[in-house]
Structures are given as C-alpha cells and as structure tokens.
Coordinates of C-alpha atoms in Angstrom, one line a residue:
Chain U
X1 CA -10.6 -54.9 59.6
X2 CA -9.2 -54.1 56.2
X3 CA -11.5 -52.4 53.8
X4 CA -12.7 -54.0 50.7
X5 CA -10.7 -52.8 47.6
X6 CA -12.6 -50.1 45.9
X7 CA -14.2 -51.3 42.5
X8 CA -13.7 -47.9 40.8
X9 CA -9.9 -48.4 40.9
X10 CA -10.0 -51.6 39.1
X11 CA -12.1 -50.3 36.4
X12 CA -10.2 -50.2 33.1
X13 CA -10.7 -46.9 31.3
X14 CA -12.0 -47.5 27.7
X15 CA -10.3 -45.7 24.9
X16 CA -12.3 -42.8 24.2
X17 CA -12.3 -40.4 21.3
X18 CA -12.3 -36.7 21.8
X19 CA -15.4 -35.0 20.8
X20 CA -14.7 -32.9 17.9
X21 CA -18.2 -31.5 17.0
X22 CA -17.9 -28.2 19.2
X23 CA -14.5 -27.5 17.7
X24 CA -16.0 -28.0 14.2
X25 CA -18.8 -25.9 15.0
X26 CA -16.5 -23.2 16.1
X27 CA -14.5 -23.5 12.9
X28 CA -17.5 -23.2 10.8
X29 CA -18.4 -20.0 12.6
X30 CA -15.0 -18.6 12.9
X31 CA -13.7 -18.9 9.2
X32 CA -16.8 -17.1 7.4
X33 CA -16.5 -14.5 10.2
X34 CA -12.8 -13.8 9.7
X35 CA -13.1 -13.9 5.9
X36 CA -16.1 -11.4 5.9
X37 CA -14.1 -9.1 8.2
X38 CA -11.1 -9.0 5.9
X39 CA -10.9 -7.9 2.4
X40 CA -8.5 -9.0 -0.3
X41 CA -7.3 -6.0 -2.2
X42 CA -4.4 -5.4 -4.5
X43 CA -1.9 -2.8 -3.5
X44 CA 0.0 -0.7 -5.9
X45 CA 3.0 1.8 -5.3
X46 CA 3.7 5.1 -7.0
X47 CA 7.5 5.7 -7.1
X48 CA 8.1 9.2 -5.9
X49 CA 11.3 11.4 -6.5
X50 CA 12.5 14.3 -4.7
X51 CA 13.1 17.5 -6.8
X52 CA 16.6 18.6 -7.5
X53 CA 18.2 20.2 -4.5
X54 CA 19.4 23.2 -6.2
X55 CA 19.7 24.8 -9.8
X56 CA 19.5 28.1 -11.3
X57 CA 16.1 29.7 -11.2
X58 CA 16.3 31.3 -14.8
X59 CA 18.4 29.7 -17.5
X60 CA 18.7 31.1 -21.0
X61 CA 17.4 28.1 -23.0
X62 CA 18.7 29.3 -26.2
X63 CA 22.4 29.0 -25.0
X64 CA 21.8 25.5 -23.8
X65 CA 22.9 22.6 -26.1
X66 CA 20.7 19.8 -27.0
X67 CA 20.5 17.3 -24.2
X68 CA 21.1 19.9 -21.6
X69 CA 17.7 21.6 -21.9
X70 CA 15.1 20.9 -19.4
X71 CA 11.2 21.3 -19.4
X72 CA 10.9 22.2 -15.8
X73 CA 7.1 21.0 -15.9
X74 CA 5.5 22.2 -12.7
X75 CA 1.8 21.8 -11.6
X76 CA 0.4 23.7 -8.7
X77 CA -2.7 22.4 -7.0
X78 CA -5.0 24.7 -5.3
X79 CA -8.6 24.4 -4.2
X80 CA -9.9 26.1 -7.3
X81 CA -7.5 25.6 -10.2
X82 CA -4.5 23.7 -11.3
X83 CA -1.6 25.9 -12.7
X84 CA 0.6 24.3 -15.2
X85 CA 4.0 26.0 -16.1
X86 CA 6.9 24.8 -18.1
X87 CA 10.2 26.0 -19.9
X88 CA 9.1 25.4 -23.5
X89 CA 9.7 28.3 -25.9
X90 CA 6.7 30.6 -26.3
X91 CA 4.4 29.2 -28.8
X92 CA 2.1 32.0 -30.1
X93 CA -1.6 31.1 -29.8
X94 CA -1.0 27.9 -27.7
X95 CA -0.4 29.5 -24.3
X96 CA 2.1 26.8 -23.3
X97 CA 4.1 28.6 -20.7
X98 CA 1.9 29.0 -17.9
X99 CA -1.8 27.8 -18.0
X100 CA -4.7 27.9 -15.3
X101 CA -7.2 25.1 -15.6
X102 CA -10.2 25.7 -13.4
X103 CA -11.0 22.6 -11.4
X104 CA -14.6 21.3 -12.3
X105 CA -16.7 18.9 -10.3
X106 CA -17.8 16.8 -13.1
X107 CA -14.7 16.4 -15.1
X108 CA -12.0 17.8 -12.7
X109 CA -8.9 16.1 -14.3
X110 CA -9.6 15.7 -18.1
X111 CA -8.9 19.3 -18.9
X112 CA -5.6 19.0 -16.9
X113 CA -4.8 15.8 -18.8
X114 CA -5.5 17.5 -22.1
X115 CA -3.1 20.3 -21.3
X116 CA -0.3 17.9 -20.2
X117 CA -0.9 15.9 -23.3
X118 CA -0.4 19.0 -25.3
X119 CA 2.7 19.8 -23.6
X120 CA 4.0 16.3 -24.1
X121 CA 3.4 16.6 -27.8
X122 CA 5.4 19.9 -27.9
X123 CA 8.2 18.6 -25.8
X124 CA 11.5 17.7 -28.0
X125 CA 12.7 14.1 -27.3
X126 CA 16.2 15.5 -26.3
X127 CA 15.1 17.3 -23.4
X128 CA 16.6 15.8 -20.1
X129 CA 13.4 15.8 -18.0
X130 CA 11.0 15.2 -20.7
X131 CA 9.3 12.6 -18.6
X132 CA 9.2 14.4 -15.2
X133 CA 6.7 16.6 -13.5
X134 CA 6.9 18.5 -10.3
X135 CA 3.9 18.7 -8.2
X136 CA 3.2 21.3 -5.7
X137 CA 0.0 21.9 -3.6
X138 CA -1.6 24.4 -1.4
X139 CA -2.1 23.8 2.3
X140 CA -5.3 21.6 3.0
X141 CA -5.1 19.5 -0.1
X142 CA -5.8 16.0 0.6
X143 CA -3.6 13.2 -0.1
X144 CA -6.3 11.2 -2.1
X145 CA -6.4 14.5 -4.3
X146 CA -2.6 14.3 -4.9
X147 CA -2.8 10.8 -5.9
X148 CA -5.5 11.3 -8.4
X149 CA -3.6 14.2 -9.9
X150 CA -0.4 12.0 -10.1
X151 CA -2.4 9.3 -11.8
X152 CA -3.7 11.9 -14.3
X153 CA -0.3 13.1 -15.0
X154 CA 1.3 9.8 -15.5
X155 CA -1.0 8.5 -18.3
X156 CA -3.7 9.5 -20.5
X157 CA -6.4 7.3 -22.2
X158 CA -7.3 8.0 -25.7
X159 CA -9.8 5.7 -27.1
X160 CA -8.7 2.2 -26.1
X161 CA -5.1 2.7 -25.6
X162 CA -3.2 4.3 -22.8
X163 CA -0.4 6.7 -23.5
X164 CA 2.3 7.7 -21.1
X165 CA 2.5 11.4 -20.2
X166 CA 4.9 12.2 -17.4
X167 CA 5.6 9.0 -15.3
X168 CA 8.4 10.4 -13.2
X169 CA 6.7 12.3 -10.5
X170 CA 8.4 14.7 -8.1
X171 CA 6.7 16.2 -5.2
X172 CA 7.8 19.4 -4.1
X173 CA 8.8 20.1 -0.6
X174 CA 7.1 23.4 -0.6
X175 CA 3.6 24.2 0.3
X176 CA 1.7 27.2 -1.5
Chain T
X1 CA -32.1 -70.6 -8.5
X2 CA -30.9 -68.1 -6.1
X3 CA -27.7 -68.3 -4.3
X4 CA -27.4 -69.0 -0.6
X5 CA -26.4 -65.9 1.4
X6 CA -22.7 -65.6 2.2
X7 CA -21.8 -66.3 5.8
X8 CA -18.7 -64.0 5.5
X9 CA -20.8 -61.0 4.9
X10 CA -22.0 -59.2 8.0
X11 CA -25.8 -58.9 7.3
X12 CA -26.8 -57.7 10.8
X13 CA -24.8 -54.6 11.1
X14 CA -26.0 -52.4 14.2
X15 CA -26.6 -49.1 12.5
X16 CA -27.4 -47.2 15.7
X17 CA -23.6 -47.5 16.8
X18 CA -22.2 -46.0 13.5
X19 CA -20.0 -43.0 14.6
X20 CA -19.1 -40.0 12.6
X21 CA -15.3 -39.7 12.4
X22 CA -14.7 -36.0 12.1
X23 CA -10.8 -36.3 12.4
X24 CA -10.2 -36.7 8.8
X25 CA -12.8 -33.9 8.2
X26 CA -10.8 -31.6 10.5
X27 CA -7.6 -32.3 8.5
X28 CA -9.4 -31.6 5.3
X29 CA -10.6 -28.3 6.8
X30 CA -7.2 -27.3 7.9
X31 CA -5.6 -28.1 4.3
X32 CA -8.4 -26.3 2.7
X33 CA -7.9 -23.2 4.9
X34 CA -4.2 -23.2 4.5
X35 CA -4.4 -23.6 0.7
X36 CA -7.0 -20.8 0.4
X37 CA -4.9 -18.4 2.6
X38 CA -1.7 -19.1 0.5
X39 CA -3.6 -18.5 -2.7
X40 CA -5.1 -15.4 -1.8
X41 CA -1.9 -13.9 -0.4
X42 CA -0.4 -14.5 -3.8
X43 CA -3.1 -12.6 -5.5
X44 CA -3.5 -9.6 -3.3
X45 CA -3.2 -8.5 0.3
X46 CA -5.4 -9.2 3.3
X47 CA -6.5 -6.0 4.6
X48 CA -8.4 -5.4 7.7
X49 CA -10.7 -2.4 7.8
X50 CA -9.6 0.5 9.9
X51 CA -11.2 3.8 10.3
X52 CA -7.7 5.3 11.1
X53 CA -6.0 4.1 8.0
X54 CA -7.7 4.2 4.5
X55 CA -5.2 4.1 1.7
X56 CA -6.0 6.3 -1.3
X57 CA -7.1 4.6 -4.6
X58 CA -4.9 4.7 -7.7
X59 CA -4.4 3.1 -11.0
X60 CA -0.8 2.0 -10.6
X61 CA 0.2 -1.6 -10.4
X62 CA 3.8 -1.5 -9.4
X63 CA 4.6 -3.8 -6.4
X64 CA 4.1 -2.0 -3.2
X65 CA 6.1 -4.1 -0.8
X66 CA 9.5 -2.4 -1.2
X67 CA 11.9 -1.4 1.5
X68 CA 11.2 0.0 5.0
X69 CA 7.5 0.2 5.9
X70 CA 6.2 3.5 7.0
X71 CA 2.5 3.7 8.0
X72 CA 1.0 7.1 8.6
X73 CA -2.6 6.7 10.2
X74 CA -4.7 9.6 11.4
X75 CA -3.3 9.1 14.9
X76 CA 0.1 7.9 14.7
X77 CA 3.2 7.3 12.5
X78 CA 4.6 3.9 12.6
X79 CA 7.9 2.4 11.2
X80 CA 8.1 -1.4 10.9
X81 CA 4.8 -1.5 13.0
X82 CA 6.5 0.5 16.1
X83 CA 4.7 3.6 17.0
X84 CA 6.9 6.6 16.6
X85 CA 5.1 10.0 16.9
X86 CA 1.5 11.2 17.4
X87 CA 0.0 12.9 14.3
X88 CA -1.4 15.5 16.7
X89 CA 2.0 16.8 17.4
X90 CA 3.0 16.6 13.7
X91 CA 0.2 18.6 12.7
X92 CA 0.5 21.3 15.4
X93 CA 4.3 21.5 14.7
X94 CA 5.0 20.9 18.5
X95 CA 8.2 21.8 20.0
X96 CA 10.7 19.0 20.0
X97 CA 8.8 17.2 17.4
X98 CA 8.8 19.1 14.1
X99 CA 11.7 21.5 13.3
X100 CA 12.1 23.1 9.8
X101 CA 9.5 20.8 8.3
X102 CA 11.5 17.6 9.7
X103 CA 9.9 15.3 12.0
X104 CA 12.7 14.7 14.7
X105 CA 11.5 11.5 16.1
X106 CA 10.9 9.9 12.8
X107 CA 14.3 11.2 11.5
X108 CA 16.0 9.4 14.5
X109 CA 14.3 6.2 14.0
X110 CA 15.0 6.4 10.1
X111 CA 18.6 7.1 10.6
X112 CA 18.9 4.2 13.1
X113 CA 17.5 1.9 10.5
X114 CA 19.8 3.5 7.9
X115 CA 22.8 2.8 10.0
X116 CA 21.9 -0.6 10.6
X117 CA 21.2 -1.3 6.9
X118 CA 24.5 0.0 6.0
X119 CA 26.2 -2.1 8.6
X120 CA 24.6 -5.0 7.1
X121 CA 25.8 -3.8 3.7
X122 CA 29.3 -3.8 4.8
X123 CA 29.2 -7.1 6.7
X124 CA 27.1 -9.2 4.4
X125 CA 27.0 -7.4 1.0
X126 CA 23.0 -6.8 1.6
X127 CA 22.7 -3.6 -0.4
X128 CA 21.0 -0.7 1.1
X129 CA 18.9 0.9 -1.5
X130 CA 17.2 3.9 0.5
X131 CA 13.8 2.5 -0.3
X132 CA 10.8 3.1 1.8
X133 CA 7.1 2.3 1.2
X134 CA 4.8 5.0 2.6
X135 CA 1.1 3.8 3.3
X136 CA -0.6 6.9 4.5
X137 CA -4.2 7.7 5.1
X138 CA -6.1 9.2 2.2
X139 CA -7.3 12.1 4.4
X140 CA -3.6 13.3 5.3
X141 CA -3.0 17.0 4.6
X142 CA -0.5 18.0 1.8
X143 CA 1.5 20.0 4.2
X144 CA 1.8 16.9 6.6
X145 CA 2.8 14.7 3.6
X146 CA 5.5 16.9 2.7
X147 CA 6.8 16.8 6.2
X148 CA 7.1 13.1 6.1
X149 CA 8.7 13.1 2.6
X150 CA 11.2 15.7 3.5
X151 CA 12.1 13.7 6.7
X152 CA 12.5 10.4 4.6
X153 CA 14.7 12.3 2.2
X154 CA 16.7 13.9 4.9
X155 CA 17.3 10.6 6.6
X156 CA 18.8 8.6 3.7
X157 CA 15.5 7.3 2.5
X158 CA 15.1 9.2 -0.9
X159 CA 13.5 6.4 -2.9
X160 CA 9.8 6.6 -1.8
X161 CA 6.9 4.5 -2.7
X162 CA 3.4 5.7 -2.1
X163 CA 1.2 2.7 -1.3
X164 CA -2.4 2.8 -2.6
X165 CA -5.4 0.5 -3.4
X166 CA -5.4 -0.6 -7.0
X167 CA -8.5 0.4 -8.9

C-alpha cells in the first residue's frame, strides 16, 4: 500500500525576512567599543639630516671669504647640562663660543632657547649653515628628550609670535 | 454637516502586525560609519594604544607619511610592517646583528628596498627619494637611535623623518 503523500512537502514556504535585530545590537555595541579603543591624533614629522661626513676640524675663519664661513653650531646633551658651541668669533663679555647650561627641572629648555636666540642674533646672514644645528647626546638620554630639544632648537616663542631659530637639525652619529 | 467617511481609506488598520523594517536603518548606519571613518582619516590618524610603541610628542606639523615606514618598538624593529630584528639584540650589540654601529639585518632589508626602488625608477620613472619615516618609541635610548639612523644613512636612506604626536 502506498503511503499517503507527506503534507509537509507540499507546504509552501512563506517569504521571510532575516531578523536583523541581533546584528543591529551587535553594531551598536561594537562601534562605540572600537571608537573608544582608538584615538584620533595628528602626527608630525621632524626632518632629520646627517652631519657632513668629513671636513677640517679647525679652520681659520679669518681666511675664509663671505659665504664660505660656517657657524658649526653644536649642542651636546648630558643628564645635567647642555653644552652649546659654535665657531663665531669671540665676543668679549658674551661667552658665545662654548656655554654650559644647567638643566633645571622647572624650566629646562628656556635657558637653552635664550642662548640659541643670542647666537642666532649674532650670526651673520652669509654663514653657510646659519640655520643648522648638530645635536649630540650622551648614552641613556631618551628619544623624547631629544625631540624636546629639537623642538626648542627649531623655534622660540617671544610673546605672541614664533621665531625660527635653527630649523635644520642634524643628529650626530657619535655618543658622548 | 459632517462628511461621510471615505470608503477608500483604511480605517481599521491592524496595528499589532506593523513591523519595524531595519534594512534601511542598517544602510544608514553603514553609510554614517563609512563617512565618519573617511572624515576622521582626513583630519588625523587612527592610532591604537600600544604599550610597546608610544611616539614622542612634538610641536612640528609637517606631514609624517613620507617614504619607507620604519617602526621601532620596545621589542622589535619593523620595516613596512615586517619584523626585522629584535631590539634586545640591537641593545646588546649582539654578534651578527650590530657591527660598527650598523644594524646588519636592517641594512640588508633597506638595501633590498633601495634596489627595488631604483629598478622602479629606471623602468617607470618613479623617483627614488631616499625618504624614510621613523616611528620610534619615546623611551628609546639615544645610542640605539643613533644605530638606526646610521644604518638608514648607510643604506641609501639619508632623508629621515622622525614621526611624533602633534601637541
């Protein structure tokens, strides 16, 4: 005897819509979660130059012609102090050639900036490297400190306006 | 006199059977999400917090996405997202890793990239500028930073850009 045809098979499936409510719930939770775990920040980049490979250590500045003279501004960073040196002719009473600046906790970079500002003011416009500074540090100085010093050496704020100091930064390969 | 109620209008709607259609809402959600992500990416960078890489803070506003990407975390050096060398070996100046202040595995990779870029320059005229963008952790020691810079300079990448968070 043949079986009676199944009634289930003849059942026509009604068009059903997918239930999107759980997906929506998931989205509502996920989006704020992702946004809170991420942070939108602006990134900047400091252009860095390598110091000249070779050159005379001591040059007689008086024999050089205009345009061939160089400032050779160097900043050494140690744990306790900054040492600023340059090739400007000795200026009595101003202590320009080599200056030690103690690093203070409260205003660590202002004194350095003031010294660099003085040097900038004294540097004739025809110096080849009038916008350059070479930075060298002792072992153990952190990258953040170097960046802060680079920032301080690039610009100085005088009142409301910002003045350019030495925007061309070179990082010396040597470690003190 | 009041008008006779219209026969066309359905006055007896079964409100219990009204369904909330979420498809259009989903579409709106997706469009808003994409729009927000696009807008944010134009204004800044999406950064995920990491304890191994915390960039220093600086006041510079120059563009940071320039050239080859070199990332220096506390654990590892990456070039274009590929791990190259462990920082532990760099710090210790391990044999076969650091020689005369040059990080050998990094130099090898950079030279490879340099060679490929020069080939592209010859074939298609895409200029090789020697630009490299260095994103390093703020706690990196100066002596290790110098090794990285020396290596980049030594491997035909003299134009370095130090990435930093903008103040």
